[in-house]
Amino acid sequence: MKTAIVLTVAILAQSIGNVTLSKGMKLISGGSTDSADFSLIMLLQAMQSPLIWMGILLLILFFVMFMVSLTWADLSFVVPVISLSYIVNVVLAHQFLGESVSETRWAGTLLICLGVILVSRSGHSTRDKDAYAVHHETRPSQT
Amino acid sequence: MDGITLVMIAIIVLSNAAGDVLITRGMKKMGEVNSFHPYHLLQLGRKVLGNGDFLSGVFCLAISFFAFISVLAWAEMSFIVPATSVVYVVTVLGAKFFLKEQIDKLRWAGPFLVCMGVVLVCLP
């Protein structure tokens, strides 16, 4: 339960944080879609934008939740769960930034989630390891 | 997608991967967190600030962050966020070639799917 709450907060904070950062940067760049219009001064302006700071705070919250979960859970369990944030990110970008997301892009996002789950798949999940420890406590090893 | 966007994605991905490795190594030295009492969190915070791995990890993540918000200035978030997932492919290649880890067939399916997904996301 502790893990579920911490990881849900992490996913939401990460996704909402990205939307906030995106909104902030687009306000600063005037909505230009050309990378040539970008200048480093915009990063200084970003440091004065409340939206950017809100995004940073949300990402720090994500970061703390992620780190804290790693002190008891395995990376190979936490990473696939956090990968769901790819879908949440695209959903929020569509809802709140009005980005038109093509079917190809949705399909790509789903494939990425599946891929991340497979990448981090491993023999022992956090829960398996607990079961393993209990099992070996009741039956000491021969070595 | 232009060249600058591509270079920026590479910077985001590589500094992010380096940051994650360093921070994971740092946090494993901290021990399990079981108390969310402000006093204990403060204690953890103080311990973490004296941890070299942790601090260099944060520095890498800061570079990744500024590269990320720069790209957000001109690119769509629903493109840039999935595109940065190539970090998982980099991690698996790093594990194979630098750490000499054995990677079975099913595990290769992961990076392959991520690549396919990124290609789809990059299509107009």
PDB file of C-alpha atoms in Angstrom:
ATOM      1  CA  MET A   1       0.000   0.000   0.000  1.00  0.00           C
ATOM      2  CA  LYS A   2       2.873   2.331   0.885  1.00  0.00           C
ATOM      3  CA  THR A   3       4.415   1.532  -2.503  1.00  0.00           C
ATOM      4  CA  ALA A   4       1.136   2.119  -4.394  1.00  0.00           C
ATOM      5  CA  ILE A   5       0.560   5.550  -2.834  1.00  0.00           C
ATOM      6  CA  VAL A   6       4.146   6.702  -3.281  1.00  0.00           C
ATOM      7  CA  LEU A   7       4.289   5.604  -6.942  1.00  0.00           C
ATOM      8  CA  THR A   8       0.867   7.106  -7.803  1.00  0.00           C
ATOM      9  CA  VAL A   9       1.951  10.449  -6.357  1.00  0.00           C
ATOM     10  CA  ALA A  10       5.216  10.113  -8.316  1.00  0.00           C
ATOM     11  CA  ILE A  11       3.469   9.506 -11.660  1.00  0.00           C
ATOM     12  CA  LEU A  12       0.973  12.347 -11.185  1.00  0.00           C
ATOM     13  CA  ALA A  13       3.630  14.813 -10.016  1.00  0.00           C
ATOM     14  CA  GLN A  14       5.881  13.969 -12.966  1.00  0.00           C
ATOM     15  CA  SER A  15       3.129  14.316 -15.578  1.00  0.00           C
ATOM     16  CA  ILE A  16       1.544  17.481 -14.178  1.00  0.00           C
ATOM     17  CA  GLY A  17       5.030  18.933 -13.702  1.00  0.00           C
ATOM     18  CA  ASN A  18       5.858  18.365 -17.381  1.00  0.00           C
ATOM     19  CA  VAL A  19       2.613  20.044 -18.477  1.00  0.00           C
ATOM     20  CA  THR A  20       3.407  23.043 -16.272  1.00  0.00           C
ATOM     21  CA  LEU A  21       6.959  23.307 -17.643  1.00  0.00           C
ATOM     22  CA  SER A  22       5.689  22.989 -21.183  1.00  0.00           C
ATOM     23  CA  LYS A  23       3.103  25.723 -20.659  1.00  0.00           C
ATOM     24  CA  GLY A  24       5.716  27.971 -19.068  1.00  0.00           C
ATOM     25  CA  MET A  25       8.278  27.527 -21.849  1.00  0.00           C
ATOM     26  CA  LYS A  26       5.685  28.028 -24.577  1.00  0.00           C
ATOM     27  CA  LEU A  27       4.627  31.309 -22.968  1.00  0.00           C
ATOM     28  CA  ILE A  28       8.266  32.454 -22.961  1.00  0.00           C
ATOM     29  CA  SER A  29       8.969  31.377 -26.556  1.00  0.00           C
ATOM     30  CA  GLY A  30       5.729  32.926 -27.762  1.00  0.00           C
ATOM     31  CA  GLY A  31       4.597  29.550 -29.069  1.00  0.00           C
ATOM     32  CA  SER A  32       7.177  29.397 -31.854  1.00  0.00           C
ATOM     33  CA  THR A  33       7.732  25.881 -33.200  1.00  0.00           C
ATOM     34  CA  ASP A  34      11.099  26.752 -34.794  1.00  0.00           C
ATOM     35  CA  SER A  35      14.197  25.794 -32.779  1.00  0.00           C
ATOM     36  CA  ALA A  36      16.077  28.710 -34.407  1.00  0.00           C
ATOM     37  CA  ASP A  37      13.903  31.134 -32.401  1.00  0.00           C
ATOM     38  CA  PHE A  38      15.254  29.709 -29.136  1.00  0.00           C
ATOM     39  CA  SER A  39      17.891  31.639 -27.227  1.00  0.00           C
ATOM     40  CA  LEU A  40      19.659  31.008 -23.909  1.00  0.00           C
ATOM     41  CA  ILE A  41      18.044  34.175 -22.525  1.00  0.00           C
ATOM     42  CA  MET A  42      14.807  32.170 -22.454  1.00  0.00           C
ATOM     43  CA  LEU A  43      16.349  29.909 -19.794  1.00  0.00           C
ATOM     44  CA  LEU A  44      17.033  32.993 -17.643  1.00  0.00           C
ATOM     45  CA  GLN A  45      13.457  34.134 -18.204  1.00  0.00           C
ATOM     46  CA  ALA A  46      12.328  30.638 -17.258  1.00  0.00           C
ATOM     47  CA  MET A  47      13.949  31.073 -13.836  1.00  0.00           C
ATOM     48  CA  GLN A  48      11.586  34.014 -13.225  1.00  0.00           C
ATOM     49  CA  SER A  49       8.429  32.207 -14.314  1.00  0.00           C
ATOM     50  CA  PRO A  50       6.042  30.953 -11.589  1.00  0.00           C
ATOM     51  CA  LEU A  51       4.866  28.173 -13.941  1.00  0.00           C
ATOM     52  CA  ILE A  52       8.430  26.881 -14.337  1.00  0.00           C
ATOM     53  CA  TRP A  53       8.971  26.963 -10.563  1.00  0.00           C
ATOM     54  CA  MET A  54       5.741  25.076 -10.021  1.00  0.00           C
ATOM     55  CA  GLY A  55       6.959  22.501 -12.560  1.00  0.00           C
ATOM     56  CA  ILE A  56      10.314  22.261 -10.768  1.00  0.00           C
ATOM     57  CA  LEU A  57       8.601  21.738  -7.386  1.00  0.00           C
ATOM     58  CA  LEU A  58       6.419  18.973  -8.866  1.00  0.00           C
ATOM     59  CA  LEU A  59       9.470  17.302 -10.404  1.00  0.00           C
ATOM     60  CA  ILE A  60      11.292  17.508  -7.060  1.00  0.00           C
ATOM     61  CA  LEU A  61       8.254  15.838  -5.470  1.00  0.00           C
ATOM     62  CA  PHE A  62       8.444  13.125  -8.162  1.00  0.00           C
ATOM     63  CA  PHE A  63      12.165  12.765  -7.585  1.00  0.00           C
ATOM     64  CA  VAL A  64      11.800  12.415  -3.783  1.00  0.00           C
ATOM     65  CA  MET A  65       9.000   9.822  -4.144  1.00  0.00           C
ATOM     66  CA  PHE A  66      11.081   7.887  -6.702  1.00  0.00           C
ATOM     67  CA  MET A  67      14.229   7.909  -4.525  1.00  0.00           C
ATOM     68  CA  VAL A  68      12.362   7.029  -1.358  1.00  0.00           C
ATOM     69  CA  SER A  69      10.667   4.065  -3.086  1.00  0.00           C
ATOM     70  CA  LEU A  70      14.080   2.820  -4.242  1.00  0.00           C
ATOM     71  CA  THR A  71      15.252   2.459  -0.659  1.00  0.00           C
ATOM     72  CA  TRP A  72      12.870  -0.498  -0.194  1.00  0.00           C
ATOM     73  CA  ALA A  73      11.695  -1.526  -3.676  1.00  0.00           C
ATOM     74  CA  ASP A  74      13.739  -2.843  -6.598  1.00  0.00           C
ATOM     75  CA  LEU A  75      14.481  -0.633  -9.585  1.00  0.00           C
ATOM     76  CA  SER A  76      13.119  -3.462 -11.750  1.00  0.00           C
ATOM     77  CA  PHE A  77       9.742  -3.068 -10.030  1.00  0.00           C
ATOM     78  CA  VAL A  78       9.620   0.730  -9.756  1.00  0.00           C
ATOM     79  CA  VAL A  79      10.672   1.489 -13.362  1.00  0.00           C
ATOM     80  CA  PRO A  80       7.858  -0.448 -15.132  1.00  0.00           C
ATOM     81  CA  VAL A  81       5.268   1.144 -12.831  1.00  0.00           C
ATOM     82  CA  ILE A  82       6.666   4.637 -13.455  1.00  0.00           C
ATOM     83  CA  SER A  83       6.646   3.905 -17.220  1.00  0.00           C
ATOM     84  CA  LEU A  84       2.864   4.370 -17.099  1.00  0.00           C
ATOM     85  CA  SER A  85       3.637   8.080 -16.832  1.00  0.00           C
ATOM     86  CA  TYR A  86       4.413   8.083 -20.588  1.00  0.00           C
ATOM     87  CA  ILE A  87       0.718   7.483 -21.242  1.00  0.00           C
ATOM     88  CA  VAL A  88      -0.366   9.987 -18.568  1.00  0.00           C
ATOM     89  CA  ASN A  89       1.999  12.606 -20.088  1.00  0.00           C
ATOM     90  CA  VAL A  90       0.524  12.253 -23.571  1.00  0.00           C
ATOM     91  CA  VAL A  91      -3.057  12.258 -22.218  1.00  0.00           C
ATOM     92  CA  LEU A  92      -2.387  15.480 -20.280  1.00  0.00           C
ATOM     93  CA  ALA A  93      -0.575  17.108 -23.242  1.00  0.00           C
ATOM     94  CA  HIS A  94      -3.655  16.362 -25.327  1.00  0.00           C
ATOM     95  CA  GLN A  95      -6.131  17.573 -22.676  1.00  0.00           C
ATOM     96  CA  PHE A  96      -4.395  20.626 -21.272  1.00  0.00           C
ATOM     97  CA  LEU A  97      -1.998  21.805 -23.974  1.00  0.00           C
ATOM     98  CA  GLY A  98      -4.364  21.108 -26.855  1.00  0.00           C
ATOM     99  CA  GLU A  99      -1.737  19.070 -28.705  1.00  0.00           C
ATOM    100  CA  SER A 100      -3.320  16.966 -31.412  1.00  0.00           C
ATOM    101  CA  VAL A 101      -2.025  13.454 -30.851  1.00  0.00           C
ATOM    102  CA  SER A 102      -2.157  11.243 -33.928  1.00  0.00           C
ATOM    103  CA  GLU A 103      -3.069   7.558 -33.720  1.00  0.00           C
ATOM    104  CA  THR A 104       0.515   6.714 -34.682  1.00  0.00           C
ATOM    105  CA  ARG A 105       1.777   8.706 -31.711  1.00  0.00           C
ATOM    106  CA  TRP A 106      -0.627   6.941 -29.322  1.00  0.00           C
ATOM    107  CA  ALA A 107       0.507   3.585 -30.684  1.00  0.00           C
ATOM    108  CA  GLY A 108       4.147   4.629 -30.286  1.00  0.00           C
ATOM    109  CA  THR A 109       3.553   5.642 -26.651  1.00  0.00           C
ATOM    110  CA  LEU A 110       1.899   2.291 -25.886  1.00  0.00           C
ATOM    111  CA  LEU A 111       4.784   0.391 -27.497  1.00  0.00           C
ATOM    112  CA  ILE A 112       7.247   2.399 -25.411  1.00  0.00           C
ATOM    113  CA  CYS A 113       5.415   1.450 -22.179  1.00  0.00           C
ATOM    114  CA  LEU A 114       5.418  -2.224 -23.165  1.00  0.00           C
ATOM    115  CA  GLY A 115       9.091  -1.972 -24.077  1.00  0.00           C
ATOM    116  CA  VAL A 116      10.008  -0.374 -20.742  1.00  0.00           C
ATOM    117  CA  ILE A 117       8.108  -3.093 -18.867  1.00  0.00           C
ATOM    118  CA  LEU A 118      10.043  -5.769 -20.801  1.00  0.00           C
ATOM    119  CA  VAL A 119      13.389  -3.996 -20.313  1.00  0.00           C
ATOM    120  CA  SER A 120      13.040  -3.958 -16.549  1.00  0.00           C
ATOM    121  CA  ARG A 121      11.479  -7.411 -16.274  1.00  0.00           C
ATOM    122  CA  SER A 122      13.690  -9.553 -14.070  1.00  0.00           C
ATOM    123  CA  GLY A 123      13.669 -12.900 -12.283  1.00  0.00           C
ATOM    124  CA  HIS A 124      13.019 -11.462  -8.850  1.00  0.00           C
ATOM    125  CA  SER A 125      10.465  -8.782  -8.158  1.00  0.00           C
ATOM    126  CA  THR A 126      10.518  -6.969  -4.811  1.00  0.00           C
ATOM    127  CA  ARG A 127       7.766  -9.298  -3.596  1.00  0.00           C
ATOM    128  CA  ASP A 128       9.549 -12.431  -4.798  1.00  0.00           C
ATOM    129  CA  LYS A 129      12.589 -11.411  -2.843  1.00  0.00           C
ATOM    130  CA  ASP A 130      10.547 -11.067   0.378  1.00  0.00           C
ATOM    131  CA  ALA A 131       9.054 -14.528  -0.173  1.00  0.00           C
ATOM    132  CA  TYR A 132      12.552 -15.849  -0.808  1.00  0.00           C
ATOM    133  CA  ALA A 133      13.841 -14.324   2.437  1.00  0.00           C
ATOM    134  CA  VAL A 134      10.961 -15.777   4.509  1.00  0.00           C
ATOM    135  CA  HIS A 135      11.426 -19.169   2.898  1.00  0.00           C
ATOM    136  CA  HIS A 136      15.103 -19.227   3.736  1.00  0.00           C
ATOM    137  CA  GLU A 137      14.580 -18.068   7.289  1.00  0.00           C
ATOM    138  CA  THR A 138      12.473 -21.135   8.062  1.00  0.00           C
ATOM    139  CA  ARG A 139      14.850 -23.430   6.224  1.00  0.00           C
ATOM    140  CA  PRO A 140      18.491 -22.491   6.769  1.00  0.00           C
ATOM    141  CA  SER A 141      20.759 -23.138   3.823  1.00  0.00           C
ATOM    142  CA  GLN A 142      23.087 -26.125   3.883  1.00  0.00           C
ATOM    143  CA  THR A 143      26.159 -24.113   2.964  1.00  0.00           C
TER     144      THR A 143
ATOM    145  CA  MET B   1      12.518  16.947 -36.656  1.00  0.00           C
ATOM    146  CA  ASP B   2      15.623  19.115 -37.106  1.00  0.00           C
ATOM    147  CA  GLY B   3      19.241  18.452 -36.127  1.00  0.00           C
ATOM    148  CA  ILE B   4      19.155  20.662 -33.023  1.00  0.00           C
ATOM    149  CA  THR B   5      16.165  18.778 -31.611  1.00  0.00           C
ATOM    150  CA  LEU B   6      18.001  15.494 -32.218  1.00  0.00           C
ATOM    151  CA  VAL B   7      21.176  16.712 -30.449  1.00  0.00           C
ATOM    152  CA  MET B   8      19.105  18.026 -27.530  1.00  0.00           C
ATOM    153  CA  ILE B   9      17.331  14.661 -27.160  1.00  0.00           C
ATOM    154  CA  ALA B  10      20.768  12.990 -27.033  1.00  0.00           C
ATOM    155  CA  ILE B  11      21.916  15.410 -24.288  1.00  0.00           C
ATOM    156  CA  ILE B  12      18.692  14.880 -22.278  1.00  0.00           C
ATOM    157  CA  VAL B  13      18.986  11.100 -22.556  1.00  0.00           C
ATOM    158  CA  LEU B  14      22.717  10.695 -21.821  1.00  0.00           C
ATOM    159  CA  SER B  15      22.859  13.057 -18.837  1.00  0.00           C
ATOM    160  CA  ASN B  16      19.656  11.521 -17.471  1.00  0.00           C
ATOM    161  CA  ALA B  17      21.087   7.996 -17.674  1.00  0.00           C
ATOM    162  CA  ALA B  18      24.317   9.083 -15.953  1.00  0.00           C
ATOM    163  CA  GLY B  19      22.329  10.887 -13.244  1.00  0.00           C
ATOM    164  CA  ASP B  20      20.095   7.885 -12.530  1.00  0.00           C
ATOM    165  CA  VAL B  21      23.055   5.515 -12.163  1.00  0.00           C
ATOM    166  CA  LEU B  22      24.885   7.864  -9.776  1.00  0.00           C
ATOM    167  CA  ILE B  23      21.803   8.561  -7.644  1.00  0.00           C
ATOM    168  CA  THR B  24      20.817   4.890  -7.400  1.00  0.00           C
ATOM    169  CA  ARG B  25      24.336   4.071  -6.218  1.00  0.00           C
ATOM    170  CA  GLY B  26      24.173   6.911  -3.697  1.00  0.00           C
ATOM    171  CA  MET B  27      20.730   6.034  -2.312  1.00  0.00           C
ATOM    172  CA  LYS B  28      21.571   2.353  -1.828  1.00  0.00           C
ATOM    173  CA  LYS B  29      24.071   3.495   0.806  1.00  0.00           C
ATOM    174  CA  MET B  30      21.318   5.310   2.729  1.00  0.00           C
ATOM    175  CA  GLY B  31      19.312   2.289   3.943  1.00  0.00           C
ATOM    176  CA  GLU B  32      15.541   1.733   3.744  1.00  0.00           C
ATOM    177  CA  VAL B  33      13.278   4.682   4.531  1.00  0.00           C
ATOM    178  CA  ASN B  34      10.437   3.629   6.841  1.00  0.00           C
ATOM    179  CA  SER B  35       9.554   6.867   8.558  1.00  0.00           C
ATOM    180  CA  PHE B  36       8.083   9.972   6.933  1.00  0.00           C
ATOM    181  CA  HIS B  37       8.443  11.967  10.127  1.00  0.00           C
ATOM    182  CA  PRO B  38       9.827  15.430   9.213  1.00  0.00           C
ATOM    183  CA  TYR B  39      12.737  14.961  11.609  1.00  0.00           C
ATOM    184  CA  HIS B  40      13.826  11.710   9.991  1.00  0.00           C
ATOM    185  CA  LEU B  41      13.411  13.142   6.468  1.00  0.00           C
ATOM    186  CA  LEU B  42      15.594  16.073   7.517  1.00  0.00           C
ATOM    187  CA  GLN B  43      18.207  13.663   8.839  1.00  0.00           C
ATOM    188  CA  LEU B  44      18.106  11.757   5.528  1.00  0.00           C
ATOM    189  CA  GLY B  45      18.440  15.046   3.635  1.00  0.00           C
ATOM    190  CA  ARG B  46      21.555  15.967   5.636  1.00  0.00           C
ATOM    191  CA  LYS B  47      23.117  12.537   5.002  1.00  0.00           C
ATOM    192  CA  VAL B  48      22.341  12.750   1.284  1.00  0.00           C
ATOM    193  CA  LEU B  49      24.059  16.147   0.944  1.00  0.00           C
ATOM    194  CA  GLY B  50      27.361  14.618   2.034  1.00  0.00           C
ATOM    195  CA  ASN B  51      27.138  11.886  -0.589  1.00  0.00           C
ATOM    196  CA  GLY B  52      29.375  12.471  -3.641  1.00  0.00           C
ATOM    197  CA  ASP B  53      27.554  10.034  -5.915  1.00  0.00           C
ATOM    198  CA  PHE B  54      24.279  11.695  -5.079  1.00  0.00           C
ATOM    199  CA  LEU B  55      25.568  15.223  -5.723  1.00  0.00           C
ATOM    200  CA  SER B  56      27.133  14.409  -9.114  1.00  0.00           C
ATOM    201  CA  GLY B  57      23.914  12.599 -10.017  1.00  0.00           C
ATOM    202  CA  VAL B  58      21.932  15.743  -9.242  1.00  0.00           C
ATOM    203  CA  PHE B  59      24.325  17.776 -11.410  1.00  0.00           C
ATOM    204  CA  CYS B  60      23.733  15.424 -14.385  1.00  0.00           C
ATOM    205  CA  LEU B  61      19.985  15.606 -13.868  1.00  0.00           C
ATOM    206  CA  ALA B  62      20.163  19.424 -13.808  1.00  0.00           C
ATOM    207  CA  ILE B  63      21.833  19.431 -17.244  1.00  0.00           C
ATOM    208  CA  SER B  64      19.166  17.048 -18.479  1.00  0.00           C
ATOM    209  CA  PHE B  65      16.466  19.304 -17.034  1.00  0.00           C
ATOM    210  CA  PHE B  66      17.665  22.504 -18.730  1.00  0.00           C
ATOM    211  CA  ALA B  67      18.037  20.700 -22.062  1.00  0.00           C
ATOM    212  CA  PHE B  68      14.505  19.358 -21.594  1.00  0.00           C
ATOM    213  CA  ILE B  69      12.828  22.720 -20.888  1.00  0.00           C
ATOM    214  CA  SER B  70      14.759  24.246 -23.805  1.00  0.00           C
ATOM    215  CA  VAL B  71      13.249  21.731 -26.225  1.00  0.00           C
ATOM    216  CA  LEU B  72       9.809  22.295 -24.681  1.00  0.00           C
ATOM    217  CA  ALA B  73      10.101  25.899 -25.891  1.00  0.00           C
ATOM    218  CA  TRP B  74       9.649  24.792 -29.504  1.00  0.00           C
ATOM    219  CA  ALA B  75       8.628  21.107 -29.628  1.00  0.00           C
ATOM    220  CA  GLU B  76       5.378  19.387 -28.640  1.00  0.00           C
ATOM    221  CA  MET B  77       5.403  17.711 -25.231  1.00  0.00           C
ATOM    222  CA  SER B  78       3.521  14.660 -26.559  1.00  0.00           C
ATOM    223  CA  PHE B  79       6.468  14.164 -28.923  1.00  0.00           C
ATOM    224  CA  ILE B  80       9.420  15.048 -26.713  1.00  0.00           C
ATOM    225  CA  VAL B  81       8.455  13.023 -23.626  1.00  0.00           C
ATOM    226  CA  PRO B  82       8.068   9.674 -25.485  1.00  0.00           C
ATOM    227  CA  ALA B  83      11.131  10.453 -27.638  1.00  0.00           C
ATOM    228  CA  THR B  84      13.352  10.685 -24.551  1.00  0.00           C
ATOM    229  CA  SER B  85      12.435   7.075 -23.690  1.00  0.00           C
ATOM    230  CA  VAL B  86      15.416   5.953 -25.813  1.00  0.00           C
ATOM    231  CA  VAL B  87      17.179   6.250 -22.442  1.00  0.00           C
ATOM    232  CA  TYR B  88      16.073   2.642 -21.797  1.00  0.00           C
ATOM    233  CA  VAL B  89      17.783   1.461 -24.956  1.00  0.00           C
ATOM    234  CA  VAL B  90      20.970   3.279 -23.895  1.00  0.00           C
ATOM    235  CA  THR B  91      20.777   1.610 -20.463  1.00  0.00           C
ATOM    236  CA  VAL B  92      20.477  -1.905 -21.915  1.00  0.00           C
ATOM    237  CA  LEU B  93      23.318  -1.308 -24.397  1.00  0.00           C
ATOM    238  CA  GLY B  94      25.415   0.074 -21.522  1.00  0.00           C
ATOM    239  CA  ALA B  95      24.655  -2.989 -19.385  1.00  0.00           C
ATOM    240  CA  LYS B  96      25.648  -5.271 -22.276  1.00  0.00           C
ATOM    241  CA  PHE B  97      28.846  -3.552 -23.398  1.00  0.00           C
ATOM    242  CA  PHE B  98      30.187  -1.849 -20.244  1.00  0.00           C
ATOM    243  CA  LEU B  99      28.935  -4.153 -17.497  1.00  0.00           C
ATOM    244  CA  LYS B 100      29.080  -7.305 -19.700  1.00  0.00           C
ATOM    245  CA  GLU B 101      25.653  -8.395 -18.448  1.00  0.00           C
ATOM    246  CA  GLN B 102      23.968 -11.365 -20.120  1.00  0.00           C
ATOM    247  CA  ILE B 103      20.800 -10.212 -21.872  1.00  0.00           C
ATOM    248  CA  ASP B 104      18.396 -12.964 -22.948  1.00  0.00           C
ATOM    249  CA  LYS B 105      16.166 -12.827 -26.031  1.00  0.00           C
ATOM    250  CA  LEU B 106      13.034 -11.669 -24.221  1.00  0.00           C
ATOM    251  CA  ARG B 107      15.013  -8.827 -22.696  1.00  0.00           C
ATOM    252  CA  TRP B 108      16.091  -7.615 -26.135  1.00  0.00           C
ATOM    253  CA  ALA B 109      12.398  -7.359 -27.003  1.00  0.00           C
ATOM    254  CA  GLY B 110      12.166  -4.416 -24.579  1.00  0.00           C
ATOM    255  CA  PRO B 111      14.652  -2.055 -26.267  1.00  0.00           C
ATOM    256  CA  PHE B 112      13.311  -3.186 -29.635  1.00  0.00           C
ATOM    257  CA  LEU B 113       9.729  -2.197 -28.701  1.00  0.00           C
ATOM    258  CA  VAL B 114      10.934   1.116 -27.265  1.00  0.00           C
ATOM    259  CA  CYS B 115      12.750   1.862 -30.557  1.00  0.00           C
ATOM    260  CA  MET B 116       9.666   0.973 -32.586  1.00  0.00           C
ATOM    261  CA  GLY B 117       7.574   3.190 -30.322  1.00  0.00           C
ATOM    262  CA  VAL B 118       9.970   6.126 -30.680  1.00  0.00           C
ATOM    263  CA  VAL B 119       9.948   5.736 -34.477  1.00  0.00           C
ATOM    264  CA  LEU B 120       6.131   5.853 -34.450  1.00  0.00           C
ATOM    265  CA  VAL B 121       6.160   8.920 -32.172  1.00  0.00           C
ATOM    266  CA  CYS B 122       8.610  10.684 -34.517  1.00  0.00           C
ATOM    267  CA  LEU B 123       6.452  10.103 -37.580  1.00  0.00           C
ATOM    268  CA  PRO B 124       4.444  13.197 -38.538  1.00  0.00           C
TER     269      PRO B 124
END
